[in-house]
Amino acid sequence: MDRRKRQTEIEQSETDNPIKQVKQTDAVVWGSYIRDKVNKLSNQFECERINSSKIFDGVSIWVNGYTDPSSDELRQAMVQHGGRYIHYYTKSEVTHIIATNLPKSKIDQLTTEKVVTPDWIIDSIKHGDLLDYKLYELYNNMKGQMKLIFNSDTNCLNS
């Protein structure tokens, strides 16, 4: 009888323990926290976009790593000119990845993503119009380093 009573007390103390309760719902709490954070940031940027130009209308960027100008400056530029700055990368939301350098392992993961240098944003603002992103691609061949083809007929290198 004492053993059964003790087991009941232990089970009761486990269900009353707030730490145990939190551990059971960590995934739910974390998921809703991130969702709420993303929504808050999105709403904040929408308010800033009200009186902006429309150069980057329909463009959403995600900044990968160190850039010059900084990611905060790029965020401000995008918001001021009608674009969106995405804090957490999702392929369905991001139209362009902004980077100055990517490791080969990351390049190998990319398939159809448009990866451009920060100059694309700066030059588009200077020209007052959205410039062709292809002129600012970080890498032309997303599956690795570009290859030079040697043409034996003319003794020239072709790219």
CSV table of N, CA and C in Angstrom, one decimal, residues 28-139:
chain,number,residue,atom,x,y,z
A,28,VAL,N,5.6,23.5,-29.3
A,28,VAL,CA,4.5,24.4,-29.5
A,28,VAL,C,4.7,25.8,-29.2
A,29,VAL,N,5.3,26.0,-28.0
A,29,VAL,CA,5.7,27.4,-27.6
A,29,VAL,C,6.7,28.0,-28.5
A,30,TRP,N,7.7,27.3,-28.8
A,30,TRP,CA,8.8,27.9,-29.7
A,30,TRP,C,8.2,28.2,-31.1
A,31,GLY,N,7.4,27.3,-31.6
A,31,GLY,CA,6.8,27.5,-32.9
A,31,GLY,C,5.9,28.7,-33.0
A,32,SER,N,5.1,28.9,-31.9
A,32,SER,CA,4.2,30.1,-31.9
A,32,SER,C,5.0,31.3,-31.6
A,33,TYR,N,6.1,31.3,-30.9
A,33,TYR,CA,6.9,32.4,-30.6
A,33,TYR,C,7.5,32.9,-31.9
A,34,ILE,N,8.1,32.0,-32.7
A,34,ILE,CA,8.7,32.4,-34.0
A,34,ILE,C,7.6,33.0,-35.0
A,35,ARG,N,6.5,32.3,-35.0
A,35,ARG,CA,5.4,32.8,-35.9
A,35,ARG,C,5.0,34.2,-35.5
A,36,ASP,N,4.8,34.4,-34.2
A,36,ASP,CA,4.5,35.8,-33.7
A,36,ASP,C,5.5,36.8,-34.0
A,37,LYS,N,6.8,36.4,-33.9
A,37,LYS,CA,7.9,37.3,-34.1
A,37,LYS,C,8.0,37.7,-35.6
A,38,VAL,N,7.8,36.7,-36.5
A,38,VAL,CA,7.8,37.0,-37.9
A,38,VAL,C,6.7,37.9,-38.3
A,39,ASN,N,5.5,37.7,-37.7
A,39,ASN,CA,4.3,38.5,-38.0
A,39,ASN,C,4.6,39.9,-37.5
A,40,LYS,N,5.1,40.1,-36.3
A,40,LYS,CA,5.4,41.4,-35.8
A,40,LYS,C,6.4,42.2,-36.7
A,41,LEU,N,7.5,41.5,-37.1
A,41,LEU,CA,8.4,42.2,-38.0
A,41,LEU,C,7.8,42.6,-39.3
A,42,SER,N,7.0,41.7,-39.9
A,42,SER,CA,6.3,42.0,-41.1
A,42,SER,C,5.4,43.2,-41.0
A,43,ASN,N,4.6,43.2,-39.9
A,43,ASN,CA,3.7,44.3,-39.7
A,43,ASN,C,4.5,45.6,-39.5
A,44,GLN,N,5.6,45.6,-38.8
A,44,GLN,CA,6.4,46.7,-38.6
A,44,GLN,C,6.9,47.3,-39.9
A,45,PHE,N,7.4,46.4,-40.8
A,45,PHE,CA,7.9,46.9,-42.1
A,45,PHE,C,6.8,47.4,-43.0
A,46,GLU,N,5.6,46.9,-42.9
A,46,GLU,CA,4.4,47.3,-43.7
A,46,GLU,C,4.1,48.8,-43.3
A,47,CYS,N,4.2,49.1,-42.0
A,47,CYS,CA,3.9,50.5,-41.6
A,47,CYS,C,5.0,51.4,-42.1
A,48,GLU,N,6.2,51.0,-42.2
A,48,GLU,CA,7.3,51.9,-42.7
A,48,GLU,C,7.2,52.1,-44.3
A,49,ARG,N,6.5,51.1,-44.9
A,49,ARG,CA,6.4,51.2,-46.4
A,49,ARG,C,5.4,52.1,-46.9
A,50,ILE,N,4.5,52.7,-46.1
A,50,ILE,CA,3.4,53.5,-46.5
A,50,ILE,C,3.8,54.6,-47.4
A,51,ASN,N,4.8,55.4,-47.1
A,51,ASN,CA,5.2,56.5,-47.9
A,51,ASN,C,6.5,56.2,-48.6
A,52,SER,N,6.6,55.2,-49.3
A,52,SER,CA,7.9,54.8,-50.0
A,52,SER,C,7.7,54.8,-51.5
A,53,SER,N,8.9,54.8,-52.2
A,53,SER,CA,8.8,54.7,-53.6
A,53,SER,C,8.6,53.2,-53.9
A,54,LYS,N,8.4,52.9,-55.2
A,54,LYS,CA,8.0,51.5,-55.5
A,54,LYS,C,9.0,50.8,-56.4
A,55,ILE,N,10.3,51.2,-56.2
A,55,ILE,CA,11.3,50.6,-57.0
A,55,ILE,C,11.4,49.1,-56.8
A,56,PHE,N,11.3,48.7,-55.6
A,56,PHE,CA,11.4,47.2,-55.3
A,56,PHE,C,10.0,46.6,-55.0
A,57,ASP,N,9.0,47.1,-55.6
A,57,ASP,CA,7.6,46.5,-55.4
A,57,ASP,C,7.6,45.1,-55.8
A,58,GLY,N,7.2,44.2,-55.0
A,58,GLY,CA,7.2,42.7,-55.3
A,58,GLY,C,8.5,42.0,-55.1
A,59,VAL,N,9.5,42.7,-54.6
A,59,VAL,CA,10.9,42.1,-54.3
A,59,VAL,C,11.0,41.9,-52.8
A,60,SER,N,11.4,40.7,-52.4
A,60,SER,CA,11.7,40.3,-51.1
A,60,SER,C,13.1,39.8,-51.0
A,61,ILE,N,13.9,40.4,-50.1
A,61,ILE,CA,15.3,40.0,-50.0
A,61,ILE,C,15.6,39.3,-48.7
A,62,TRP,N,16.6,38.5,-48.7
A,62,TRP,CA,17.2,37.9,-47.5
A,62,TRP,C,18.7,38.1,-47.6
A,63,VAL,N,19.3,38.6,-46.5
A,63,VAL,CA,20.7,38.9,-46.6
A,63,VAL,C,21.5,37.7,-45.9
A,64,ASN,N,22.5,37.2,-46.6
A,64,ASN,CA,23.3,36.1,-46.1
A,64,ASN,C,24.7,36.6,-45.8
A,65,GLY,N,25.0,36.6,-44.5
A,65,GLY,CA,26.3,36.9,-44.0
A,65,GLY,C,26.6,38.4,-44.1
A,66,TYR,N,27.9,38.7,-44.0
A,66,TYR,CA,28.4,40.1,-44.0
A,66,TYR,C,28.2,40.7,-45.4
A,67,THR,N,27.7,41.9,-45.4
A,67,THR,CA,27.6,42.7,-46.7
A,67,THR,C,28.0,44.1,-46.4
A,68,ASP,N,28.4,44.8,-47.5
A,68,ASP,CA,28.7,46.2,-47.4
A,68,ASP,C,27.9,46.9,-48.5
A,69,PRO,N,26.8,47.6,-48.2
A,69,PRO,CA,26.4,48.1,-46.9
A,69,PRO,C,25.8,47.0,-46.0
A,70,SER,N,25.6,47.3,-44.7
A,70,SER,CA,25.2,46.3,-43.8
A,70,SER,C,23.8,45.8,-44.0
A,71,SER,N,23.4,44.7,-43.4
A,71,SER,CA,22.1,44.2,-43.6
A,71,SER,C,21.0,45.2,-43.1
A,72,ASP,N,21.4,45.9,-42.1
A,72,ASP,CA,20.4,46.9,-41.5
A,72,ASP,C,20.2,48.0,-42.6
A,73,GLU,N,21.3,48.5,-43.2
A,73,GLU,CA,21.2,49.5,-44.2
A,73,GLU,C,20.4,49.0,-45.4
A,74,LEU,N,20.6,47.8,-45.8
A,74,LEU,CA,19.9,47.2,-46.9
A,74,LEU,C,18.4,47.0,-46.5
A,75,ARG,N,18.1,46.7,-45.3
A,75,ARG,CA,16.7,46.6,-44.9
A,75,ARG,C,16.0,48.0,-45.0
A,76,GLN,N,16.7,49.0,-44.5
A,76,GLN,CA,16.1,50.4,-44.6
A,76,GLN,C,15.9,50.8,-46.1
A,77,ALA,N,16.9,50.5,-46.9
A,77,ALA,CA,16.7,50.8,-48.3
A,77,ALA,C,15.6,50.1,-49.0
A,78,MET,N,15.4,48.8,-48.7
A,78,MET,CA,14.3,48.1,-49.3
A,78,MET,C,13.0,48.6,-48.8
A,79,VAL,N,12.8,48.9,-47.5
A,79,VAL,CA,11.6,49.4,-47.0
A,79,VAL,C,11.2,50.7,-47.5
A,80,GLN,N,12.3,51.6,-47.7
A,80,GLN,CA,12.0,53.0,-48.2
A,80,GLN,C,11.6,53.0,-49.7
A,81,HIS,N,12.0,51.9,-50.3
A,81,HIS,CA,11.7,51.8,-51.8
A,81,HIS,C,10.8,50.7,-52.2
A,82,GLY,N,9.9,50.3,-51.3
A,82,GLY,CA,8.8,49.4,-51.6
A,82,GLY,C,9.0,47.9,-51.5
A,83,GLY,N,10.2,47.5,-51.1
A,83,GLY,CA,10.5,46.1,-51.0
A,83,GLY,C,10.3,45.5,-49.7
A,84,ARG,N,10.6,44.3,-49.5
A,84,ARG,CA,10.4,43.6,-48.2
A,84,ARG,C,11.8,43.0,-47.8
A,85,TYR,N,12.1,43.0,-46.5
A,85,TYR,CA,13.3,42.4,-46.0
A,85,TYR,C,12.8,41.2,-45.1
A,86,ILE,N,13.3,40.1,-45.5
A,86,ILE,CA,12.9,38.8,-44.8
A,86,ILE,C,14.0,38.4,-43.8
A,87,HIS,N,13.7,38.3,-42.5
A,87,HIS,CA,14.7,38.0,-41.5
A,87,HIS,C,15.0,36.5,-41.5
A,88,TYR,N,14.1,35.6,-41.8
A,88,TYR,CA,14.3,34.2,-41.7
A,88,TYR,C,14.0,33.6,-43.1
A,89,TYR,N,15.0,33.0,-43.7
A,89,TYR,CA,14.9,32.5,-45.1
A,89,TYR,C,13.8,31.5,-45.3
A,90,THR,N,12.9,31.7,-46.2
A,90,THR,CA,11.9,30.7,-46.7
A,90,THR,C,11.9,30.9,-48.2
A,91,LYS,N,12.1,29.8,-48.9
A,91,LYS,CA,12.1,29.9,-50.3
A,91,LYS,C,10.9,30.5,-51.0
A,92,SER,N,9.7,30.2,-50.3
A,92,SER,CA,8.5,30.7,-50.9
A,92,SER,C,8.3,32.3,-50.7
A,93,GLU,N,9.0,32.9,-49.8
A,93,GLU,CA,8.9,34.3,-49.6
A,93,GLU,C,10.0,35.1,-50.2
A,94,VAL,N,11.2,34.6,-50.3
A,94,VAL,CA,12.4,35.4,-50.7
A,94,VAL,C,12.5,35.3,-52.2
A,95,THR,N,12.6,36.5,-52.9
A,95,THR,CA,12.8,36.5,-54.3
A,95,THR,C,14.3,36.7,-54.7
A,96,HIS,N,15.1,37.3,-53.8
A,96,HIS,CA,16.5,37.5,-54.1
A,96,HIS,C,17.3,37.3,-52.8
A,97,ILE,N,18.4,36.6,-52.9
A,97,ILE,CA,19.3,36.4,-51.8
A,97,ILE,C,20.5,37.4,-52.0
A,98,ILE,N,20.8,38.2,-51.0
A,98,ILE,CA,21.8,39.2,-51.1
A,98,ILE,C,23.1,38.7,-50.4
A,99,ALA,N,24.2,38.6,-51.0
A,99,ALA,CA,25.4,38.1,-50.4
A,99,ALA,C,26.6,38.7,-51.2
A,100,THR,N,27.8,38.7,-50.4
A,100,THR,CA,29.0,39.1,-51.1
A,100,THR,C,29.9,37.8,-51.3
A,101,ASN,N,29.6,36.8,-50.6
A,101,ASN,CA,30.4,35.5,-50.7
A,101,ASN,C,29.5,34.4,-50.2
A,102,LEU,N,29.6,33.2,-50.8
A,102,LEU,CA,28.9,32.0,-50.3
A,102,LEU,C,29.9,30.9,-50.4
A,103,PRO,N,29.9,30.0,-49.3
A,103,PRO,CA,30.8,28.8,-49.4
A,103,PRO,C,30.2,27.8,-50.4
A,104,LYS,N,31.1,27.0,-51.0
A,104,LYS,CA,30.7,26.0,-52.0
A,104,LYS,C,29.5,25.1,-51.5
A,105,SER,N,29.5,24.8,-50.3
A,105,SER,CA,28.5,23.9,-49.7
A,105,SER,C,27.1,24.5,-49.9
A,106,LYS,N,27.1,25.8,-49.7
A,106,LYS,CA,25.8,26.6,-49.8
A,106,LYS,C,25.4,26.7,-51.3
A,107,ILE,N,26.4,27.0,-52.1
A,107,ILE,CA,26.1,27.1,-53.5
A,107,ILE,C,25.5,25.8,-54.1
A,108,ASP,N,26.1,24.7,-53.6
A,108,ASP,CA,25.6,23.4,-54.1
A,108,ASP,C,24.1,23.1,-53.7
A,109,GLN,N,23.6,23.8,-52.6
A,109,GLN,CA,22.2,23.6,-52.2
A,109,GLN,C,21.3,24.5,-53.0
A,110,LEU,N,21.8,25.5,-53.7
A,110,LEU,CA,20.9,26.4,-54.4
A,110,LEU,C,20.6,25.8,-55.8
A,111,THR,N,19.3,26.1,-56.2
A,111,THR,CA,18.9,25.6,-57.5
A,111,THR,C,18.4,26.7,-58.4
A,112,THR,N,17.4,27.4,-58.0
A,112,THR,CA,16.8,28.4,-58.8
A,112,THR,C,16.9,29.8,-58.2
A,113,GLU,N,17.5,29.9,-57.0
A,113,GLU,CA,17.5,31.1,-56.3
A,113,GLU,C,18.4,32.2,-57.0
A,114,LYS,N,17.9,33.4,-56.9
A,114,LYS,CA,18.6,34.5,-57.5
A,114,LYS,C,19.5,35.1,-56.4
A,115,VAL,N,20.8,34.9,-56.5
A,115,VAL,CA,21.8,35.4,-55.5
A,115,VAL,C,22.6,36.6,-56.2
A,116,VAL,N,22.4,37.8,-55.6
A,116,VAL,CA,23.0,39.0,-56.1
A,116,VAL,C,23.8,39.7,-55.1
A,117,THR,N,24.6,40.6,-55.6
A,117,THR,CA,25.4,41.4,-54.6
A,117,THR,C,24.6,42.6,-54.2
A,118,PRO,N,25.0,43.2,-53.1
A,118,PRO,CA,24.3,44.4,-52.6
A,118,PRO,C,24.3,45.6,-53.6
A,119,ASP,N,25.2,45.6,-54.5
A,119,ASP,CA,25.3,46.7,-55.5
A,119,ASP,C,24.0,46.7,-56.3
A,120,TRP,N,23.3,45.6,-56.5
A,120,TRP,CA,22.1,45.6,-57.3
A,120,TRP,C,21.1,46.6,-56.6
A,121,ILE,N,21.0,46.5,-55.3
A,121,ILE,CA,20.0,47.4,-54.6
A,121,ILE,C,20.5,48.9,-54.7
A,122,ILE,N,21.8,49.1,-54.4
A,122,ILE,CA,22.3,50.5,-54.4
A,122,ILE,C,22.2,51.1,-55.8
A,123,ASP,N,22.6,50.4,-56.8
A,123,ASP,CA,22.5,50.9,-58.2
A,123,ASP,C,21.1,51.1,-58.7
A,124,SER,N,20.2,50.2,-58.3
A,124,SER,CA,18.7,50.4,-58.6
A,124,SER,C,18.2,51.7,-58.0
A,125,ILE,N,18.5,51.9,-56.8
A,125,ILE,CA,18.1,53.2,-56.1
A,125,ILE,C,18.7,54.4,-56.9
A,126,LYS,N,20.0,54.3,-57.2
A,126,LYS,CA,20.6,55.5,-57.9
A,126,LYS,C,19.9,55.8,-59.2
A,127,HIS,N,19.6,54.7,-59.9
A,127,HIS,CA,18.9,54.9,-61.3
A,127,HIS,C,17.4,55.1,-61.1
A,128,GLY,N,16.9,54.9,-60.0
A,128,GLY,CA,15.4,55.2,-59.8
A,128,GLY,C,14.5,54.1,-60.4
A,129,ASP,N,15.1,53.0,-60.8
A,129,ASP,CA,14.4,51.9,-61.4
A,129,ASP,C,15.0,50.6,-61.1
A,130,LEU,N,14.2,49.5,-61.1
A,130,LEU,CA,14.8,48.2,-60.8
A,130,LEU,C,15.6,47.7,-62.0
A,131,LEU,N,16.9,47.5,-61.7
A,131,LEU,CA,17.8,47.0,-62.7
A,131,LEU,C,17.8,45.5,-62.9
A,132,ASP,N,18.3,45.0,-64.0
A,132,ASP,CA,18.3,43.6,-64.2
A,132,ASP,C,19.2,42.9,-63.2
A,133,TYR,N,18.7,42.0,-62.5
A,133,TYR,CA,19.5,41.3,-61.4
A,133,TYR,C,20.6,40.5,-62.0
A,134,LYS,N,20.5,40.1,-63.3
A,134,LYS,CA,21.5,39.2,-63.9
A,134,LYS,C,22.8,39.9,-64.0
A,135,LEU,N,22.8,41.2,-64.1
A,135,LEU,CA,24.1,41.9,-64.1
A,135,LEU,C,24.8,41.9,-62.8
A,136,TYR,N,24.1,41.5,-61.7
A,136,TYR,CA,24.7,41.6,-60.4
A,136,TYR,C,24.7,40.2,-59.7
A,137,GLU,N,24.6,39.1,-60.5
A,137,GLU,CA,24.6,37.8,-59.9
A,137,GLU,C,26.0,37.5,-59.3
A,138,LEU,N,25.9,36.9,-58.1
A,138,LEU,CA,27.1,36.6,-57.4
A,138,LEU,C,27.9,35.5,-58.1
A,139,TYR,N,27.2,34.5,-58.6
A,139,TYR,CA,27.7,33.4,-59.3
A,139,TYR,C,26.8,33.1,-60.5
